[in-house]
Every structure is written in C-alpha cells, then in structure tokens.
PDB file of C-alpha atoms in Angstrom:
ATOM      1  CA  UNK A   1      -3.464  14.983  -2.649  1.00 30.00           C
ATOM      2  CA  UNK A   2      -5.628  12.765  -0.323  1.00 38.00           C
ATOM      3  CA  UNK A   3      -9.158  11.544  -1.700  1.00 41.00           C
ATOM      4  CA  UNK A   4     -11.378  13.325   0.182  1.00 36.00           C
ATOM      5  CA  UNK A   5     -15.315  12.870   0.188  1.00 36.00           C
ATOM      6  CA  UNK A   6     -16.106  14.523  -2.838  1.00 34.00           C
ATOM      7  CA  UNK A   7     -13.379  13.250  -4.956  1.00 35.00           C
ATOM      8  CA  UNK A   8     -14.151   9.895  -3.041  1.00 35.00           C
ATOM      9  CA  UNK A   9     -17.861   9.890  -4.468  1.00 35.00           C
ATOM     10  CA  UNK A  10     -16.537  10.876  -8.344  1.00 34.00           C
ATOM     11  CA  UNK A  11     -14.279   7.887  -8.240  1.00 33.00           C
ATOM     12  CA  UNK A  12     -16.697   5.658  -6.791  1.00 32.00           C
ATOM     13  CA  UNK A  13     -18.903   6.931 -10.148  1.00 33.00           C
ATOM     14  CA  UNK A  14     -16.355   6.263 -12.720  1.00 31.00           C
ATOM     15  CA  UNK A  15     -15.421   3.315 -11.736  1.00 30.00           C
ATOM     16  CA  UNK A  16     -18.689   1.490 -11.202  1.00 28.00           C
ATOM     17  CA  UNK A  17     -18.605   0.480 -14.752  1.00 26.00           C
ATOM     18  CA  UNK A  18     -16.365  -2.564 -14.124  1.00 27.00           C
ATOM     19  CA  UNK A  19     -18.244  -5.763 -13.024  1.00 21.00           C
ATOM     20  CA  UNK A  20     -18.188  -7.416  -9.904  1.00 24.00           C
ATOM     21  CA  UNK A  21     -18.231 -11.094  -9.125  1.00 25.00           C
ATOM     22  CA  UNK A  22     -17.881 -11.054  -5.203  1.00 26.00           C
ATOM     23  CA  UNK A  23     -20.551 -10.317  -3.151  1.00 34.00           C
ATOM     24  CA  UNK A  24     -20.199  -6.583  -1.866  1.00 34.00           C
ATOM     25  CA  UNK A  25     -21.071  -4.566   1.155  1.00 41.00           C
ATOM     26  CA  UNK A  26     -23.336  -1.933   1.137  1.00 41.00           C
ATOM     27  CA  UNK A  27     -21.310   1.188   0.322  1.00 44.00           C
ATOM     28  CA  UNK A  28     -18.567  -0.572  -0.707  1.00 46.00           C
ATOM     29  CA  UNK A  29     -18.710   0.175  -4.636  1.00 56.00           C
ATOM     30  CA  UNK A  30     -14.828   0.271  -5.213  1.00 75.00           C
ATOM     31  CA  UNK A  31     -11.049   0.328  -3.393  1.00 89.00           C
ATOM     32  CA  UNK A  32     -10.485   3.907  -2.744  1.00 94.00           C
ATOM     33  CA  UNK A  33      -6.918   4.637  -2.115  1.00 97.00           C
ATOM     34  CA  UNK A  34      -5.878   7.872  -0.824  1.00 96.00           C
ATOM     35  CA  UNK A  35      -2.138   8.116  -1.142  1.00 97.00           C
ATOM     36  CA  UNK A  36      -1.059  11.043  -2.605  1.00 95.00           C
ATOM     37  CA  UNK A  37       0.046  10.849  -6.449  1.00 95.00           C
ATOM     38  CA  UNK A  38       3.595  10.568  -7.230  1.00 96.00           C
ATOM     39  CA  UNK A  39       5.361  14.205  -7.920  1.00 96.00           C
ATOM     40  CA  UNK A  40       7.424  14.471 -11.118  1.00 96.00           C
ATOM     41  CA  UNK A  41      10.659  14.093  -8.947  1.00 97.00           C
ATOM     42  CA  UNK A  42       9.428  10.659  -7.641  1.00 97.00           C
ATOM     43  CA  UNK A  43       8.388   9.534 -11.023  1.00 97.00           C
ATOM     44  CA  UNK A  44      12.172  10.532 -12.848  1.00 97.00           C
ATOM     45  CA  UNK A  45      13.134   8.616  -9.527  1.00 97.00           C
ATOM     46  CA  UNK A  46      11.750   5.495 -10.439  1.00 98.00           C
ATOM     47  CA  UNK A  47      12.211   5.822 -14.369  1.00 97.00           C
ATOM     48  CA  UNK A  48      16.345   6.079 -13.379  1.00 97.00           C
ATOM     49  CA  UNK A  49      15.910   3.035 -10.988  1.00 97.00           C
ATOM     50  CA  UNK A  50      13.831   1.447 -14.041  1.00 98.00           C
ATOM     51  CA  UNK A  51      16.644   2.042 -16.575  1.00 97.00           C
ATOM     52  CA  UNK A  52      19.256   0.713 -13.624  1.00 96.00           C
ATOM     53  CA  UNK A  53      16.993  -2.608 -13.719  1.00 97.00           C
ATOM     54  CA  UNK A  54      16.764  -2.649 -17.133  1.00 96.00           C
ATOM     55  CA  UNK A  55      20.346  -2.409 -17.575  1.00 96.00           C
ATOM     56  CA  UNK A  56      21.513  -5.630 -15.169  1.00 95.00           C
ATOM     57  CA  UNK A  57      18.518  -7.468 -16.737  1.00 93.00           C
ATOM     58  CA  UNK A  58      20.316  -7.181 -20.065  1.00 94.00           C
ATOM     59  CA  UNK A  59      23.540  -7.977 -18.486  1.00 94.00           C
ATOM     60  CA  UNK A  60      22.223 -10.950 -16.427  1.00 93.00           C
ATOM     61  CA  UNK A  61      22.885  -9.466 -13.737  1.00 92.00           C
ATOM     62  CA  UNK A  62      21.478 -10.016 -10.198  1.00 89.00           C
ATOM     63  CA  UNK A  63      20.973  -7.720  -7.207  1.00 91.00           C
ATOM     64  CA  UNK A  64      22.690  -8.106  -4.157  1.00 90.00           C
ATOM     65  CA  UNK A  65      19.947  -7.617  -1.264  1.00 93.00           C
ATOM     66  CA  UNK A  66      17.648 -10.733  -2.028  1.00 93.00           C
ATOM     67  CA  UNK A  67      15.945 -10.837   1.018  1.00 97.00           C
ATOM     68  CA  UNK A  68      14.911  -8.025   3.896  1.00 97.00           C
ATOM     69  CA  UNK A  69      13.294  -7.873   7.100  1.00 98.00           C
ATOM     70  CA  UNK A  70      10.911  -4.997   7.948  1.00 98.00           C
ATOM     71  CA  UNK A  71      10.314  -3.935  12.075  1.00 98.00           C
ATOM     72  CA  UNK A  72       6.884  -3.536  11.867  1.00 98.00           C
ATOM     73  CA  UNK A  73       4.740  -1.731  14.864  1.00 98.00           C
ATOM     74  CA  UNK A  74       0.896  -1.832  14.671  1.00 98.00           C
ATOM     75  CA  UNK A  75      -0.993   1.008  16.013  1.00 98.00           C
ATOM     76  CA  UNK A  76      -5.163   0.942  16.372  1.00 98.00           C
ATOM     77  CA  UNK A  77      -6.825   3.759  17.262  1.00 98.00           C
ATOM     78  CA  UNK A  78     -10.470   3.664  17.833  1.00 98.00           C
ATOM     79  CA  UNK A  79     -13.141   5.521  19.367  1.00 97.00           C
ATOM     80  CA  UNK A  80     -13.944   2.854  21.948  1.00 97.00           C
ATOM     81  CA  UNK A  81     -13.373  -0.555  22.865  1.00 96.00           C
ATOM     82  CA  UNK A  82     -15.472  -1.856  20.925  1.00 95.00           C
ATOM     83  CA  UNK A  83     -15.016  -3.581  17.410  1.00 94.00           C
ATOM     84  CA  UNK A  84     -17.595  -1.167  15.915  1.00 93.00           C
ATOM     85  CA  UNK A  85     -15.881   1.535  17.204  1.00 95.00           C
ATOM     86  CA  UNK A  86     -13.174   0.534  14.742  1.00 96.00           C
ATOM     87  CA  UNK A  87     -11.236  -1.646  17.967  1.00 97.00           C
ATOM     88  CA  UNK A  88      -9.732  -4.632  16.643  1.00 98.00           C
ATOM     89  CA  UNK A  89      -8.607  -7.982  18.741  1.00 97.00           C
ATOM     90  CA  UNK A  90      -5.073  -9.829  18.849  1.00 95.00           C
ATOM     91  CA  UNK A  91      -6.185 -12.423  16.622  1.00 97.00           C
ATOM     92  CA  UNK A  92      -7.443  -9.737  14.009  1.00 98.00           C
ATOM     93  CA  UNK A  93      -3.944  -8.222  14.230  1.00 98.00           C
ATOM     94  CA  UNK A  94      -2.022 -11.521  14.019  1.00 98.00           C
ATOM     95  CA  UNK A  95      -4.275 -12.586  11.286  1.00 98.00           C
ATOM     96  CA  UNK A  96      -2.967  -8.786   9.127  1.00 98.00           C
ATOM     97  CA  UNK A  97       0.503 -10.036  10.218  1.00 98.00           C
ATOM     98  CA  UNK A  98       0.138 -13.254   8.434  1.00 98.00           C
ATOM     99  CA  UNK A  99      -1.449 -12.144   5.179  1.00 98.00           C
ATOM    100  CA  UNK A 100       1.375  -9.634   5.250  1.00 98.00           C
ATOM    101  CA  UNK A 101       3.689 -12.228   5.318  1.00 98.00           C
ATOM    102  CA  UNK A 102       2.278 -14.579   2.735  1.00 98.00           C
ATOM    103  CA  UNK A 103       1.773 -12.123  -0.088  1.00 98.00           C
ATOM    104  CA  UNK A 104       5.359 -10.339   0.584  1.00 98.00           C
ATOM    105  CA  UNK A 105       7.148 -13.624   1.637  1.00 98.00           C
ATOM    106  CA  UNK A 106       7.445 -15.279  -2.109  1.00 98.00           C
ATOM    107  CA  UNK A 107       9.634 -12.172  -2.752  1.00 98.00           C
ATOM    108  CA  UNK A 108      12.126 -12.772   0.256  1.00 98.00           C
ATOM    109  CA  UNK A 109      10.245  -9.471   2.396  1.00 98.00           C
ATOM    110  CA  UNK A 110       9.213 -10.751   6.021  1.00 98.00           C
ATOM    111  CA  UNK A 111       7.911  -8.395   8.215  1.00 98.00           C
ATOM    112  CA  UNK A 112       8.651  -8.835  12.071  1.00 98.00           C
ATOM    113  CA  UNK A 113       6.184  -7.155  14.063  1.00 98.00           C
ATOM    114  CA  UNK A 114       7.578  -5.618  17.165  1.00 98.00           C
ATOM    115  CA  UNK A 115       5.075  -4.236  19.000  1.00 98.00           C
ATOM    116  CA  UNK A 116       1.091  -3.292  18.735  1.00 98.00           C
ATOM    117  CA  UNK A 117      -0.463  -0.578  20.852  1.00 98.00           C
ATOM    118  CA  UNK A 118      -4.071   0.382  21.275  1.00 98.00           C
ATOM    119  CA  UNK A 119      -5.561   4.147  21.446  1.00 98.00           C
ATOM    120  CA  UNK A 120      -9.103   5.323  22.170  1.00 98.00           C
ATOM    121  CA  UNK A 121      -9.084   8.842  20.750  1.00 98.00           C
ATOM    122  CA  UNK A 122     -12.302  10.007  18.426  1.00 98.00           C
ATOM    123  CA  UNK A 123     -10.773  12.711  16.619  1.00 98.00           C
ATOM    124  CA  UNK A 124      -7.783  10.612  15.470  1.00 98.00           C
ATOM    125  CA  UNK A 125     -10.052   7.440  14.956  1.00 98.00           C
ATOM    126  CA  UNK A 126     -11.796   9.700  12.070  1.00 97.00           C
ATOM    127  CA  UNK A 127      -8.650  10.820  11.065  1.00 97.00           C
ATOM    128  CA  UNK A 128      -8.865  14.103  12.677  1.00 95.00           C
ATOM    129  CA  UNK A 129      -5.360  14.951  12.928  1.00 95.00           C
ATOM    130  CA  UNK A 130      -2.687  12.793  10.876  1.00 97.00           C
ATOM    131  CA  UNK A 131       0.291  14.877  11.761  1.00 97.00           C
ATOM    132  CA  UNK A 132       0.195  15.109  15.960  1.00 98.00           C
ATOM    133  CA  UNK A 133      -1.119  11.452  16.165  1.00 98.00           C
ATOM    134  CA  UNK A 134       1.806  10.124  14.219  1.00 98.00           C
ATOM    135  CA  UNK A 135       4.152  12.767  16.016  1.00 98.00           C
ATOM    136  CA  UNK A 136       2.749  10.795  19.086  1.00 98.00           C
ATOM    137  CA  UNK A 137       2.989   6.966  18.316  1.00 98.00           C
ATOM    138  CA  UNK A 138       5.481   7.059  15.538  1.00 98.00           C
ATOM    139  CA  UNK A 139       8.174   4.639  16.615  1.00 98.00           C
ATOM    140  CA  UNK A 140      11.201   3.221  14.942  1.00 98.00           C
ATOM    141  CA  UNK A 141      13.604   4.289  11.912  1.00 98.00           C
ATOM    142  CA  UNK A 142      13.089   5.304   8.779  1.00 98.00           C
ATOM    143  CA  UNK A 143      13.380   1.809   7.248  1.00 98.00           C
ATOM    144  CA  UNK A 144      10.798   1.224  10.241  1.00 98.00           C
ATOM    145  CA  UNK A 145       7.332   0.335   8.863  1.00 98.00           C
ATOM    146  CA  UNK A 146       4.060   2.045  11.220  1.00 98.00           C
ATOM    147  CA  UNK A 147       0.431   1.063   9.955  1.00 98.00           C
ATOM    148  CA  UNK A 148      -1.999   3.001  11.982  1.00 98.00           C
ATOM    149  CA  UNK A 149      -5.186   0.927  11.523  1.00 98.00           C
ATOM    150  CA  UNK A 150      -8.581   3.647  12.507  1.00 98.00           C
ATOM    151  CA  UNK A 151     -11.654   3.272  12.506  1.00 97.00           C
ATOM    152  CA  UNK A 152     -13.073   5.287  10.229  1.00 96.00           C
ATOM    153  CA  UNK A 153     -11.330   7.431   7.441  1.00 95.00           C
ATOM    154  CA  UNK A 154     -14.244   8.852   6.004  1.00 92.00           C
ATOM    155  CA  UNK A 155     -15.689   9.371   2.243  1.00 90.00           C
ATOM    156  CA  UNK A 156     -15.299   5.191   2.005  1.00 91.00           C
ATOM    157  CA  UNK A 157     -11.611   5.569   2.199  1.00 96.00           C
ATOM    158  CA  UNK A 158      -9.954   2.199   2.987  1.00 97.00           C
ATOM    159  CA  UNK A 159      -6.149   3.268   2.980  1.00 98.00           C
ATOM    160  CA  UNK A 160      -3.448   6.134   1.858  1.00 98.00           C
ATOM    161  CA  UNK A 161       0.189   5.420   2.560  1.00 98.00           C
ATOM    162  CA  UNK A 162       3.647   7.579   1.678  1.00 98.00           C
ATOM    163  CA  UNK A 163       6.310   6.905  -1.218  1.00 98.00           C
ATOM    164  CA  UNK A 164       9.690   6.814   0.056  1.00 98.00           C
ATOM    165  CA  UNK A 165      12.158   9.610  -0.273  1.00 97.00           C
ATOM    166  CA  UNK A 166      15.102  11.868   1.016  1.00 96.00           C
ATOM    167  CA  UNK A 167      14.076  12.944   4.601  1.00 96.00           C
ATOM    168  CA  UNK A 168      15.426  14.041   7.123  1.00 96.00           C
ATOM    169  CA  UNK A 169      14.516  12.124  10.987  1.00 96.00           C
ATOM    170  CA  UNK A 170      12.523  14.016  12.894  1.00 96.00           C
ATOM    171  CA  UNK A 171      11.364  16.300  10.040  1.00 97.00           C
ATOM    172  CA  UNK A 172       7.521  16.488   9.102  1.00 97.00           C
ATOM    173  CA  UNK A 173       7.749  14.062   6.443  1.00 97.00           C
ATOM    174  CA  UNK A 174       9.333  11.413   8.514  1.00 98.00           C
ATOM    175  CA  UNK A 175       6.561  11.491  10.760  1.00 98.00           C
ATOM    176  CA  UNK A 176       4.110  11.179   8.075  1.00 98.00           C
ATOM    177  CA  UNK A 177       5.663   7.937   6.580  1.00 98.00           C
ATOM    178  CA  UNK A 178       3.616   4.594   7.110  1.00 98.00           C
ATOM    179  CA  UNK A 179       0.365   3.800   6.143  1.00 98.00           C
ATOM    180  CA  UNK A 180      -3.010   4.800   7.398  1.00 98.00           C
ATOM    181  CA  UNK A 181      -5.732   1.875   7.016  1.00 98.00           C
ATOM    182  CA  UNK A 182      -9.077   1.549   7.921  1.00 98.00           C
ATOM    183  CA  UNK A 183      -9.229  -0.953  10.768  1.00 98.00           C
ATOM    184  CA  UNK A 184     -12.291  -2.823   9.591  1.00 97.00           C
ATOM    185  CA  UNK A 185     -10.253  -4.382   6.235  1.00 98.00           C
ATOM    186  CA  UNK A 186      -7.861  -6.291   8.199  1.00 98.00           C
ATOM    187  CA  UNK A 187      -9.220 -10.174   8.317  1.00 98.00           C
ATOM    188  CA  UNK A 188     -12.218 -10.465  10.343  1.00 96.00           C
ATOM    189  CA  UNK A 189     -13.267  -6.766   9.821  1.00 97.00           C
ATOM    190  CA  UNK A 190     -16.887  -5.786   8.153  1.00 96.00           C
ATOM    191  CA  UNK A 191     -15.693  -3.390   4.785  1.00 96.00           C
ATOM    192  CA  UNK A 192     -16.426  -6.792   2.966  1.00 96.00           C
ATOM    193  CA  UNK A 193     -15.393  -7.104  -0.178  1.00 96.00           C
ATOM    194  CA  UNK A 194     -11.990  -5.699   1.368  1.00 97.00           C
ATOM    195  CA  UNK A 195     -11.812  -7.452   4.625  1.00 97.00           C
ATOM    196  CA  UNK A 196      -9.044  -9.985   3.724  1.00 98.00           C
ATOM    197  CA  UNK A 197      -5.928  -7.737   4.477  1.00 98.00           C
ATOM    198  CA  UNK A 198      -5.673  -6.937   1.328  1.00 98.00           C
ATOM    199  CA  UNK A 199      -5.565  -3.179   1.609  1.00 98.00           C
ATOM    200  CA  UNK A 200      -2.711  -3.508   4.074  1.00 98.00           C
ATOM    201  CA  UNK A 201      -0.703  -5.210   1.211  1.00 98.00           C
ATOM    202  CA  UNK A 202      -1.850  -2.582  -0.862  1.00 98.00           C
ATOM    203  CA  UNK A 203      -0.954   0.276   0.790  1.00 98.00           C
ATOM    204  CA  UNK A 204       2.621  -0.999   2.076  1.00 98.00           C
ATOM    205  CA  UNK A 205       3.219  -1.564  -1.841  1.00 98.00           C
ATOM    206  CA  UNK A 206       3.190   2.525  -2.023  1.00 98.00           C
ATOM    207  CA  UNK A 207       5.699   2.170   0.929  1.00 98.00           C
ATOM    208  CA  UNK A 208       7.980   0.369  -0.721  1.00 98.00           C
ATOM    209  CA  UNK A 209       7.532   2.614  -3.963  1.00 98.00           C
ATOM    210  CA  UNK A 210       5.239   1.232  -6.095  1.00 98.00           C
ATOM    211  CA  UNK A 211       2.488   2.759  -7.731  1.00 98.00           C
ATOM    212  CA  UNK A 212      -0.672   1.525  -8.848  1.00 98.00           C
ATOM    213  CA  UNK A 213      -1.103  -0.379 -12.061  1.00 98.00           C
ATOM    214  CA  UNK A 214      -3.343   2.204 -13.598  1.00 97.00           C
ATOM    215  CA  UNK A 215      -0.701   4.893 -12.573  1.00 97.00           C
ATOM    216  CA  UNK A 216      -0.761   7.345 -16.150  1.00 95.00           C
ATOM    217  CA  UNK A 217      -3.189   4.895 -17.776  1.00 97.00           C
ATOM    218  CA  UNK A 218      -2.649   4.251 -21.197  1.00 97.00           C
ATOM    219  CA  UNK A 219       0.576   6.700 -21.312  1.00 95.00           C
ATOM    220  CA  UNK A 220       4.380   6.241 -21.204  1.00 93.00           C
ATOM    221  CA  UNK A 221       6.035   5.579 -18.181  1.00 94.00           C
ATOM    222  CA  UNK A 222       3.057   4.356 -16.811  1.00 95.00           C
ATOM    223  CA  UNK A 223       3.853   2.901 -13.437  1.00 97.00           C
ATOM    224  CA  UNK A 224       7.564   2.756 -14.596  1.00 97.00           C
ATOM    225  CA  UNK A 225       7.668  -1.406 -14.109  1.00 97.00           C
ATOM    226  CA  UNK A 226       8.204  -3.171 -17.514  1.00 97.00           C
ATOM    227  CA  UNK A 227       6.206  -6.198 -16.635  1.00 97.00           C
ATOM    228  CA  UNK A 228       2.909  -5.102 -15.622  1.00 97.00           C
ATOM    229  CA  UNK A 229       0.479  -4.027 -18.516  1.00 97.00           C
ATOM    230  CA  UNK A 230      -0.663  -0.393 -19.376  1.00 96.00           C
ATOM    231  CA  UNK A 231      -4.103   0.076 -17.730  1.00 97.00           C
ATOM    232  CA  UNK A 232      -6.501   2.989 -18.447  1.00 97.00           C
ATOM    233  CA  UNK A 233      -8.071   2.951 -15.137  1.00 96.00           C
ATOM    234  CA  UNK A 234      -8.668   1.000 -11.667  1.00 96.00           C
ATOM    235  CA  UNK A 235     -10.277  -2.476 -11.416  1.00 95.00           C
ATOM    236  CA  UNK A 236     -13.506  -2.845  -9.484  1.00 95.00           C
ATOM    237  CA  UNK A 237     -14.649  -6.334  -8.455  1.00 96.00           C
ATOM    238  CA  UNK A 238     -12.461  -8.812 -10.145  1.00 96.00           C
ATOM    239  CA  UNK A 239     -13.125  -7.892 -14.245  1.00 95.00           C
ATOM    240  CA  UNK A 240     -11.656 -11.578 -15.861  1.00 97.00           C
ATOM    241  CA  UNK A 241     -10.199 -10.611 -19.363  1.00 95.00           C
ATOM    242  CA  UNK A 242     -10.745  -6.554 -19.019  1.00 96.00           C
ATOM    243  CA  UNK A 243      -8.227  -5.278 -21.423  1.00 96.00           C
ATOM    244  CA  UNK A 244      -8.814  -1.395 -21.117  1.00 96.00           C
ATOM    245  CA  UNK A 245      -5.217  -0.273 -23.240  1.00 97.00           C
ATOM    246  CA  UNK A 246      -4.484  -1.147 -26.930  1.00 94.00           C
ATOM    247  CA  UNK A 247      -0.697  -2.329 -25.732  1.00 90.00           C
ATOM    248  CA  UNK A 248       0.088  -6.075 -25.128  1.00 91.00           C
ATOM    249  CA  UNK A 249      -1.624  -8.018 -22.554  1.00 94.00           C
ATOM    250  CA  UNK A 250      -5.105  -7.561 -20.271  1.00 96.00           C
ATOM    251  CA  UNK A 251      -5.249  -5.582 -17.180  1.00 97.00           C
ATOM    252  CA  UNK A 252      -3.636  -7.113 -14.478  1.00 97.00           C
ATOM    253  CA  UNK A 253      -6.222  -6.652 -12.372  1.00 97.00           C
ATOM    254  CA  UNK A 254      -4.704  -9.907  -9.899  1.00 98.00           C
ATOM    255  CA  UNK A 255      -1.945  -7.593  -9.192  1.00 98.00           C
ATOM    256  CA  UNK A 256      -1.706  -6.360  -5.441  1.00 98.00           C
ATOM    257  CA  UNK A 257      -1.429  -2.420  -7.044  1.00 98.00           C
ATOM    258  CA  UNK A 258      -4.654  -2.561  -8.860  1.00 98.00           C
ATOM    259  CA  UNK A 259      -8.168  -1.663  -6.986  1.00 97.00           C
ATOM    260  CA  UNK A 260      -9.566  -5.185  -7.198  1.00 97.00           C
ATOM    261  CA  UNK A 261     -11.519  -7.053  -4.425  1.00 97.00           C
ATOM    262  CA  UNK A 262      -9.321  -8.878  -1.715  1.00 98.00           C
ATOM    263  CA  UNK A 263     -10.139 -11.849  -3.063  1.00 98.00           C
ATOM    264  CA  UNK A 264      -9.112 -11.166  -6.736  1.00 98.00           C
ATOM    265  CA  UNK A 265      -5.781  -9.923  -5.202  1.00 98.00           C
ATOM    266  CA  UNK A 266      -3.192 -12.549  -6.183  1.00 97.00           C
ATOM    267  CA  UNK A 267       0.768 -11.179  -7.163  1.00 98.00           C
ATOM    268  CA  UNK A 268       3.825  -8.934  -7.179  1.00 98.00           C
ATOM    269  CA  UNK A 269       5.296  -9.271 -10.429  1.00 98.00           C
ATOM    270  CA  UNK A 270       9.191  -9.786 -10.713  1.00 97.00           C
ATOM    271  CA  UNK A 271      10.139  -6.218 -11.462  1.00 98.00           C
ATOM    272  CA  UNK A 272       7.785  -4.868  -8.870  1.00 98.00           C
ATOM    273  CA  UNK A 273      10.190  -7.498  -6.485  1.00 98.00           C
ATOM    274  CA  UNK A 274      13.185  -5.530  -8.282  1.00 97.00           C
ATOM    275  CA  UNK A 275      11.615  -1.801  -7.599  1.00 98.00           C
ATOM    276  CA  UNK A 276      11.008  -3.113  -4.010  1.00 98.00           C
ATOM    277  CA  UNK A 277      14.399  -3.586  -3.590  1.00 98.00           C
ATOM    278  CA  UNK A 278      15.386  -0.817  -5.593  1.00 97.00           C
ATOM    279  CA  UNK A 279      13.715   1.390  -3.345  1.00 98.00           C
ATOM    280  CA  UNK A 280      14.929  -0.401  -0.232  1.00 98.00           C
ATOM    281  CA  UNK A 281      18.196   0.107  -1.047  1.00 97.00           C
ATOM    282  CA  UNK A 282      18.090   3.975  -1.933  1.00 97.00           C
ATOM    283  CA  UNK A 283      15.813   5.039   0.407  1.00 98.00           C
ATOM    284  CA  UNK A 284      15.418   2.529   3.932  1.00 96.00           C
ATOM    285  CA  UNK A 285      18.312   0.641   4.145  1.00 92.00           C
TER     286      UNK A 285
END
C-alpha cells in the first residue's frame, strides 16, 4: 500500500539514523517512496526470471533484446501556473528527459519523449484522485511509459510508481501504470536534496520491475538480483561504508533503488540491466 502521512512520518523516524553529507531542505529528512510493495506473485515472478538469468549466466549465454526504446509522455499537473504551484517550464522537463537518458542510456534504454501536456487541476495536483486523472491523460500502450509530475503528493512523498504485470488494456490496472512524481524533484525544482531527477530514475526502476535494494532486508530473496548486496534498511543522505547486513559487501547505497540523495545516486548494476530486460520482454514488449 501507498505511504501515506502517518506511515510517511514513522519512516522519516527510522530512518533518520543514517548520516547525511549533502546539504538538506527543510522537511526533507529522507526519500519516501510510495509504490506499493511487491505481492508474493510478483516476487515468485522475479525469483523464476532470476533463476532464468542465472541459468544463461552459467551457460554464457546472452540475451537477445540488448537495447529498447521507451515512448515516453510527460504530464504536469499543477494548481496554477506558477512554479510554486508545482508548474514546471520546458527546460525543467527537457532537463528530466536528459537525466533520464544518461542514467538508463549505459544500459542500451533510451527514452523518446513524445509529447508533454500541462493541467491546472487542485484536487489532482494533491493527488486527489489517481484513478480518473490517469483515466483522463493516460496515453499510449502498455509498453508506453506516463510520469505524471504534481505538485504536491503530500506526507513528504516524492514518488510511487507500478510493477509490471498481466493486464488487460483498458482495465483499472492499466490505467494505473506509470509513475506519479512530485514535480518539484525534477532538475531545477526546490525538494533539494532530491531535485536532480533522481526520483524520476527511481521510480521508473519499479516500472521496469525492480525493487528497492533494501527490499526483505537482511532475508533471502531479498530484491531477487544476485549482484546487489543484502541491505537491512533504506539509505538516507549518502552513508560512505554503511554495511547494515552480515553478508558480503556494504550497502549499495550509490545504487539508483536505494533512498539516497540525488547526488549519491550513481548505478544500475548488470543484473538489474538483465531484470530490466527480463521484465521488458515478459511484460511490455
């Protein structure tokens, strides 16, 4: 289920022990992500498209799709026109597009943005009513990515997105895919430390079915990706050297999936590519 305000202010409190080295907003303690956790059909999912990996890995094997294009269509609503009233300019938007690109690009995924449109509507700005404002500027396929950027999701929410899965076009669920983001993290926008476009890239990474790097903490299957290390909870700030698990290796707290800074944000690992594709393939393609 979503993070709502209260659960919002309980993470914000248990994850305040991790240090900070970037400046930070006021009110801006940690990343809160809202999308909702994986079910148990998702997860066995991913832990068969984990043992398919596995198995060409062993085999040397390579995967056919090694590069994809994504339609993309941008969608602010905001309560005025105003860039406190969560508005954002074309060079804000162009500026998401290109972060987009960079941190997906080294893994062959471009995103081609097709069209942006701009909505003043209060209700949905606050996220008032998810399901008939995507019913009304949902556009594309379902291997058609929509990022509604608002201006304010409340409880210090910066983004929630949907996993993939089997639906059916038209149904509720296909309406509801894409990712909801606050408006002021793209570049240029004030939620400072998160105002690089890093939540974007965060949030499409549930898109394209990953999960966060915490996902399960210490437990088996984790996040089911064999090459990012078991981590007992989310990053705040940009911890150097936290090692929260007694398995191999320190937090990856660098990784795109984690709950770090913008700034700290750094990688996809090459199995995350592999899920990415994975997913692509069984799901969007």
């Amino acid at each position: 289920m979503l993070f709502k305000p209260a659960a919002a202010a309980a993470l914000l409190a248990s994850s305040a022990v991790a240090r900070s080295v970037f400046p930070r907003a006021s009110g801006n303690a940690t990343r809160i992500c809202g999308t909702p956790e994986p079910t148990e059909q998702q997860i066995a999912a991913s832990q068969a498209m984990l043992a398919k990996e596995r198995e060409m890995r062993a085999k040397g094997e390579f995967r056919t799709l090694r590069s994809l294009t994504v339609n993309l269509y941008f969608h602010v609503v905001a309560s005025g026109t105003n860039v406190d009233d969560g508005y954002l300019t074309q060079q804000m938007i162009d500026d998401q597009l290109d972060v987009m690109n960079a941190d997906y690009g080294p893994h062959g995924i471009t995103f081609n943005l097709v069209s942006t449109d701009f909505t003043i509507n209060a209700n949905w700005a606050a996220d008032g009513d998810e399901i008939a404002m995507k019913r009304a500027l949902r556009k594309g396929t379902y291997s058609d990515l929509n990022v509604y950027l608002l201006g304010d999701l409340g409880g210090g929410l910066l983004g929630y997105c949907y996993f993939p899965d089997n639906v059916s076009t038209g149904s509720t669920e296909f309406y509801l895919d894409g990712c909801t983001v606050l408006g002021a993290s793209v570049p240029g926008g004030s939620a400072a430390p998160y105002n690089l476009g890093g939540t974007v890239v965060h949030e499409v990474g549930h898109w394209m079915n990953l999960y966060h790097t915490f996902q399960g903490g210490c437990s088996s299957p984790g996040d089911s990706i064999d090459d990012t290390p078991a981590q007992a909870s989310a990053s705040s700030g940009c911890p150097v050297g936290r090692d929260s698990c007694p398995a191999a290796g320190v937090d990856p707290i660098h990784n795109y999936m984690d709950y770090s800074d913008d700034a700290c944000y750094e990688e996809f690992t090459p199995d995350q590519e592999d899920r990415m594709y994975s997913s692509w393939s069984t799901y969007r393609s």
